[in-house]
PDB file of C-alpha atoms in Angstrom:
ATOM      1  CA  UNK A   1      -8.121   8.509 -14.483  1.00 48.00           C
ATOM      2  CA  UNK A   2     -10.936  10.955 -13.807  1.00 46.00           C
ATOM      3  CA  UNK A   3      -9.967  13.865 -16.160  1.00 45.00           C
ATOM      4  CA  UNK A   4     -13.234  13.960 -18.431  1.00 43.00           C
ATOM      5  CA  UNK A   5     -12.205  10.885 -20.362  1.00 40.00           C
ATOM      6  CA  UNK A   6     -11.233   7.370 -19.822  1.00 45.00           C
ATOM      7  CA  UNK A   7      -8.012   5.897 -21.161  1.00 50.00           C
ATOM      8  CA  UNK A   8      -8.172   3.815 -24.387  1.00 53.00           C
ATOM      9  CA  UNK A   9      -8.104  -0.046 -23.113  1.00 57.00           C
ATOM     10  CA  UNK A  10      -8.201   0.651 -19.835  1.00 62.00           C
ATOM     11  CA  UNK A  11     -10.743  -1.119 -17.142  1.00 76.00           C
ATOM     12  CA  UNK A  12     -13.686   0.483 -16.254  1.00 91.00           C
ATOM     13  CA  UNK A  13     -12.803  -0.463 -12.369  1.00 90.00           C
ATOM     14  CA  UNK A  14     -10.183  -1.927 -10.854  1.00 93.00           C
ATOM     15  CA  UNK A  15     -10.413  -4.394  -7.334  1.00 96.00           C
ATOM     16  CA  UNK A  16      -8.316  -3.254  -4.460  1.00 96.00           C
ATOM     17  CA  UNK A  17      -7.558  -4.185  -1.009  1.00 97.00           C
ATOM     18  CA  UNK A  18      -7.943  -1.496   1.377  1.00 97.00           C
ATOM     19  CA  UNK A  19      -6.459  -1.272   4.488  1.00 97.00           C
ATOM     20  CA  UNK A  20      -5.861   1.483   7.704  1.00 95.00           C
ATOM     21  CA  UNK A  21      -2.814   3.253   8.384  1.00 93.00           C
ATOM     22  CA  UNK A  22      -3.449   5.628  11.482  1.00 88.00           C
ATOM     23  CA  UNK A  23      -6.650   7.078  10.677  1.00 88.00           C
ATOM     24  CA  UNK A  24      -6.316   7.663   6.979  1.00 91.00           C
ATOM     25  CA  UNK A  25      -7.425   4.538   4.334  1.00 94.00           C
ATOM     26  CA  UNK A  26      -5.298   3.411   1.519  1.00 95.00           C
ATOM     27  CA  UNK A  27      -5.313   0.969  -0.980  1.00 96.00           C
ATOM     28  CA  UNK A  28      -3.350  -1.417  -3.523  1.00 97.00           C
ATOM     29  CA  UNK A  29      -4.562  -3.352  -6.713  1.00 96.00           C
ATOM     30  CA  UNK A  30      -5.578  -6.573  -5.989  1.00 96.00           C
ATOM     31  CA  UNK A  31      -3.275  -8.421  -8.428  1.00 96.00           C
ATOM     32  CA  UNK A  32      -0.063  -6.884  -6.582  1.00 96.00           C
ATOM     33  CA  UNK A  33      -0.950  -8.818  -3.478  1.00 97.00           C
ATOM     34  CA  UNK A  34       0.322 -12.320  -2.974  1.00 96.00           C
ATOM     35  CA  UNK A  35      -1.039 -12.527   0.621  1.00 96.00           C
ATOM     36  CA  UNK A  36      -1.735 -11.188   4.181  1.00 97.00           C
ATOM     37  CA  UNK A  37      -0.412 -12.552   7.131  1.00 95.00           C
ATOM     38  CA  UNK A  38      -0.587 -11.883  10.673  1.00 94.00           C
ATOM     39  CA  UNK A  39       2.716 -10.424  11.848  1.00 90.00           C
ATOM     40  CA  UNK A  40       5.502 -12.880  11.989  1.00 83.00           C
ATOM     41  CA  UNK A  41       8.797 -12.424  13.682  1.00 91.00           C
ATOM     42  CA  UNK A  42      11.154  -9.775  11.780  1.00 94.00           C
ATOM     43  CA  UNK A  43      14.580  -9.827  11.764  1.00 95.00           C
ATOM     44  CA  UNK A  44      16.519  -6.494  12.040  1.00 94.00           C
ATOM     45  CA  UNK A  45      18.483  -6.010   9.104  1.00 93.00           C
ATOM     46  CA  UNK A  46      21.945  -3.676  10.222  1.00 93.00           C
ATOM     47  CA  UNK A  47      22.280  -0.590   8.420  1.00 92.00           C
ATOM     48  CA  UNK A  48      19.171  -0.939   6.133  1.00 92.00           C
ATOM     49  CA  UNK A  49      16.982   2.047   5.019  1.00 91.00           C
ATOM     50  CA  UNK A  50      15.330   3.569   8.087  1.00 90.00           C
ATOM     51  CA  UNK A  51      11.915   2.368   6.701  1.00 93.00           C
ATOM     52  CA  UNK A  52      12.953  -1.254   6.395  1.00 94.00           C
ATOM     53  CA  UNK A  53      11.307  -2.885   9.728  1.00 94.00           C
ATOM     54  CA  UNK A  54      13.722  -6.363   8.658  1.00 96.00           C
ATOM     55  CA  UNK A  55      13.189  -9.314   6.607  1.00 97.00           C
ATOM     56  CA  UNK A  56      11.178 -12.459   7.222  1.00 96.00           C
ATOM     57  CA  UNK A  57      11.187 -16.134   6.302  1.00 94.00           C
ATOM     58  CA  UNK A  58       8.291 -16.866   4.322  1.00 92.00           C
ATOM     59  CA  UNK A  59       8.228 -20.391   3.237  1.00 91.00           C
ATOM     60  CA  UNK A  60      11.525 -20.332   2.630  1.00 93.00           C
ATOM     61  CA  UNK A  61      11.865 -16.860   0.630  1.00 94.00           C
ATOM     62  CA  UNK A  62      13.131 -13.920   2.520  1.00 95.00           C
ATOM     63  CA  UNK A  63      10.840 -10.830   2.031  1.00 96.00           C
ATOM     64  CA  UNK A  64      11.961  -7.178   3.201  1.00 97.00           C
ATOM     65  CA  UNK A  65       9.462  -5.646   5.221  1.00 96.00           C
ATOM     66  CA  UNK A  66       8.637  -2.142   4.974  1.00 95.00           C
ATOM     67  CA  UNK A  67       7.372   0.136   8.056  1.00 94.00           C
ATOM     68  CA  UNK A  68       4.825   2.440   5.836  1.00 93.00           C
ATOM     69  CA  UNK A  69       4.756   5.173   9.081  1.00 92.00           C
ATOM     70  CA  UNK A  70       8.605   5.585   8.330  1.00 91.00           C
ATOM     71  CA  UNK A  71       8.208   5.117   4.440  1.00 90.00           C
ATOM     72  CA  UNK A  72       5.391   8.124   4.881  1.00 87.00           C
ATOM     73  CA  UNK A  73       7.330  10.417   7.122  1.00 85.00           C
ATOM     74  CA  UNK A  74       4.477   9.695   9.831  1.00 83.00           C
ATOM     75  CA  UNK A  75       6.974   8.731  12.531  1.00 76.00           C
ATOM     76  CA  UNK A  76       6.327   5.732  14.368  1.00 75.00           C
ATOM     77  CA  UNK A  77       3.347   3.594  15.741  1.00 76.00           C
ATOM     78  CA  UNK A  78       3.221   0.652  18.056  1.00 77.00           C
ATOM     79  CA  UNK A  79       1.488  -2.274  16.224  1.00 80.00           C
ATOM     80  CA  UNK A  80      -1.790  -4.031  17.783  1.00 82.00           C
ATOM     81  CA  UNK A  81      -3.856  -7.456  16.885  1.00 86.00           C
ATOM     82  CA  UNK A  82      -4.997  -6.163  14.115  1.00 91.00           C
ATOM     83  CA  UNK A  83      -1.793  -5.539  12.446  1.00 94.00           C
ATOM     84  CA  UNK A  84      -1.151  -7.304   9.346  1.00 96.00           C
ATOM     85  CA  UNK A  85       1.582  -8.005   6.545  1.00 97.00           C
ATOM     86  CA  UNK A  86       0.322  -7.404   3.400  1.00 98.00           C
ATOM     87  CA  UNK A  87       2.712  -9.310   0.652  1.00 98.00           C
ATOM     88  CA  UNK A  88       2.772  -7.291  -2.560  1.00 97.00           C
ATOM     89  CA  UNK A  89       4.638  -8.490  -5.883  1.00 95.00           C
ATOM     90  CA  UNK A  90       4.858  -5.349  -8.281  1.00 94.00           C
ATOM     91  CA  UNK A  91       6.943  -6.732 -11.706  1.00 91.00           C
ATOM     92  CA  UNK A  92      10.106  -8.306 -10.104  1.00 92.00           C
ATOM     93  CA  UNK A  93      10.196  -6.938  -6.193  1.00 93.00           C
ATOM     94  CA  UNK A  94       8.052  -8.476  -3.782  1.00 95.00           C
ATOM     95  CA  UNK A  95       8.017  -7.243  -0.572  1.00 97.00           C
ATOM     96  CA  UNK A  96       5.695  -6.773   2.619  1.00 97.00           C
ATOM     97  CA  UNK A  97       4.254  -3.586   4.227  1.00 97.00           C
ATOM     98  CA  UNK A  98       2.913  -3.897   7.902  1.00 96.00           C
ATOM     99  CA  UNK A  99      -0.255  -1.920   7.874  1.00 96.00           C
ATOM    100  CA  UNK A 100      -2.731  -1.222  11.185  1.00 95.00           C
ATOM    101  CA  UNK A 101      -5.763  -3.286   9.950  1.00 96.00           C
ATOM    102  CA  UNK A 102      -6.982  -5.167   6.353  1.00 97.00           C
ATOM    103  CA  UNK A 103     -10.566  -3.221   5.866  1.00 94.00           C
ATOM    104  CA  UNK A 104     -12.072  -5.212   2.976  1.00 94.00           C
ATOM    105  CA  UNK A 105     -11.584  -6.069  -0.813  1.00 95.00           C
ATOM    106  CA  UNK A 106     -13.782  -3.743  -3.130  1.00 93.00           C
ATOM    107  CA  UNK A 107     -14.161  -2.440  -6.536  1.00 93.00           C
ATOM    108  CA  UNK A 108     -13.223   1.313  -7.521  1.00 91.00           C
ATOM    109  CA  UNK A 109     -14.200   2.705 -10.722  1.00 90.00           C
ATOM    110  CA  UNK A 110     -11.400   4.677 -12.483  1.00 90.00           C
ATOM    111  CA  UNK A 111     -13.454   7.584 -13.213  1.00 90.00           C
ATOM    112  CA  UNK A 112     -13.476   7.878  -9.080  1.00 89.00           C
ATOM    113  CA  UNK A 113      -9.699   8.275  -9.709  1.00 90.00           C
ATOM    114  CA  UNK A 114      -8.010  11.314  -8.796  1.00 87.00           C
ATOM    115  CA  UNK A 115      -4.786  11.842  -9.994  1.00 83.00           C
ATOM    116  CA  UNK A 116      -2.061  12.356  -6.975  1.00 71.00           C
ATOM    117  CA  UNK A 117      -0.881  15.360  -8.210  1.00 66.00           C
ATOM    118  CA  UNK A 118      -4.414  17.207  -7.554  1.00 56.00           C
ATOM    119  CA  UNK A 119      -4.520  16.105  -4.114  1.00 58.00           C
ATOM    120  CA  UNK A 120      -2.840  17.389  -0.842  1.00 57.00           C
ATOM    121  CA  UNK A 121      -1.044  14.738   1.074  1.00 63.00           C
ATOM    122  CA  UNK A 122       1.914  14.956   3.475  1.00 67.00           C
ATOM    123  CA  UNK A 123       3.127  11.740   1.716  1.00 76.00           C
ATOM    124  CA  UNK A 124       5.571  12.086  -1.322  1.00 80.00           C
ATOM    125  CA  UNK A 125       3.386  12.679  -3.977  1.00 82.00           C
ATOM    126  CA  UNK A 126       5.692   9.683  -5.701  1.00 86.00           C
ATOM    127  CA  UNK A 127       4.319   7.110  -3.536  1.00 90.00           C
ATOM    128  CA  UNK A 128       0.313   7.980  -4.499  1.00 90.00           C
ATOM    129  CA  UNK A 129      -1.161   6.864  -7.709  1.00 91.00           C
ATOM    130  CA  UNK A 130      -4.608   8.663  -6.928  1.00 91.00           C
ATOM    131  CA  UNK A 131      -6.950   9.191  -4.479  1.00 90.00           C
ATOM    132  CA  UNK A 132     -10.271   7.126  -4.938  1.00 92.00           C
ATOM    133  CA  UNK A 133     -13.676   7.872  -3.985  1.00 90.00           C
ATOM    134  CA  UNK A 134     -15.611   4.485  -2.420  1.00 88.00           C
ATOM    135  CA  UNK A 135     -18.830   4.478  -0.937  1.00 84.00           C
ATOM    136  CA  UNK A 136     -18.722   8.008   0.159  1.00 86.00           C
ATOM    137  CA  UNK A 137     -14.916   7.583   1.683  1.00 89.00           C
ATOM    138  CA  UNK A 138     -11.767   8.820   0.208  1.00 90.00           C
ATOM    139  CA  UNK A 139      -9.075   5.628  -0.310  1.00 93.00           C
ATOM    140  CA  UNK A 140      -5.604   6.910  -1.132  1.00 93.00           C
ATOM    141  CA  UNK A 141      -4.232   4.509  -4.096  1.00 94.00           C
ATOM    142  CA  UNK A 142      -0.745   3.638  -3.432  1.00 95.00           C
ATOM    143  CA  UNK A 143       1.883   3.590  -6.335  1.00 92.00           C
ATOM    144  CA  UNK A 144       3.591   0.418  -6.192  1.00 94.00           C
ATOM    145  CA  UNK A 145       6.424   0.791  -8.276  1.00 92.00           C
ATOM    146  CA  UNK A 146       7.545   4.026  -6.400  1.00 91.00           C
ATOM    147  CA  UNK A 147       6.606   2.379  -2.845  1.00 92.00           C
ATOM    148  CA  UNK A 148       8.728  -0.666  -3.094  1.00 90.00           C
ATOM    149  CA  UNK A 149      11.974   0.833  -4.572  1.00 83.00           C
ATOM    150  CA  UNK A 150      14.100  -0.210  -1.446  1.00 65.00           C
TER     151      UNK A 150
END
């Protein structure tokens, strides 16, 4: 993280998948991305958390799908043709998140990532790992450990 010194053994950069949610751009470490799909048939789950959109059957595996608008407390939003499901794997948790549009795969220098506690956001800071500067724009790097706790 950017604090004037690099962490011992930490990579100089990470590869991330960036995506849009409304007007904001977010990123997740590419090593956690299992696959990216068009919106699939989502089955609702009664009495699930409000941000759980439902589940999908992905080649015989039942995957919970999170609505990031609801998870971040941003209200609700309709889906467009560009919407995708990013299936993520973090530790032993596998889940999908619905995003408005997948942007790109790029490299993010760890020295260009500011800690979440130093930024202002309407999103719970526990869901944010940091904010990275990429090609003159800011991307919010998500904390998958906290995000995927369903």
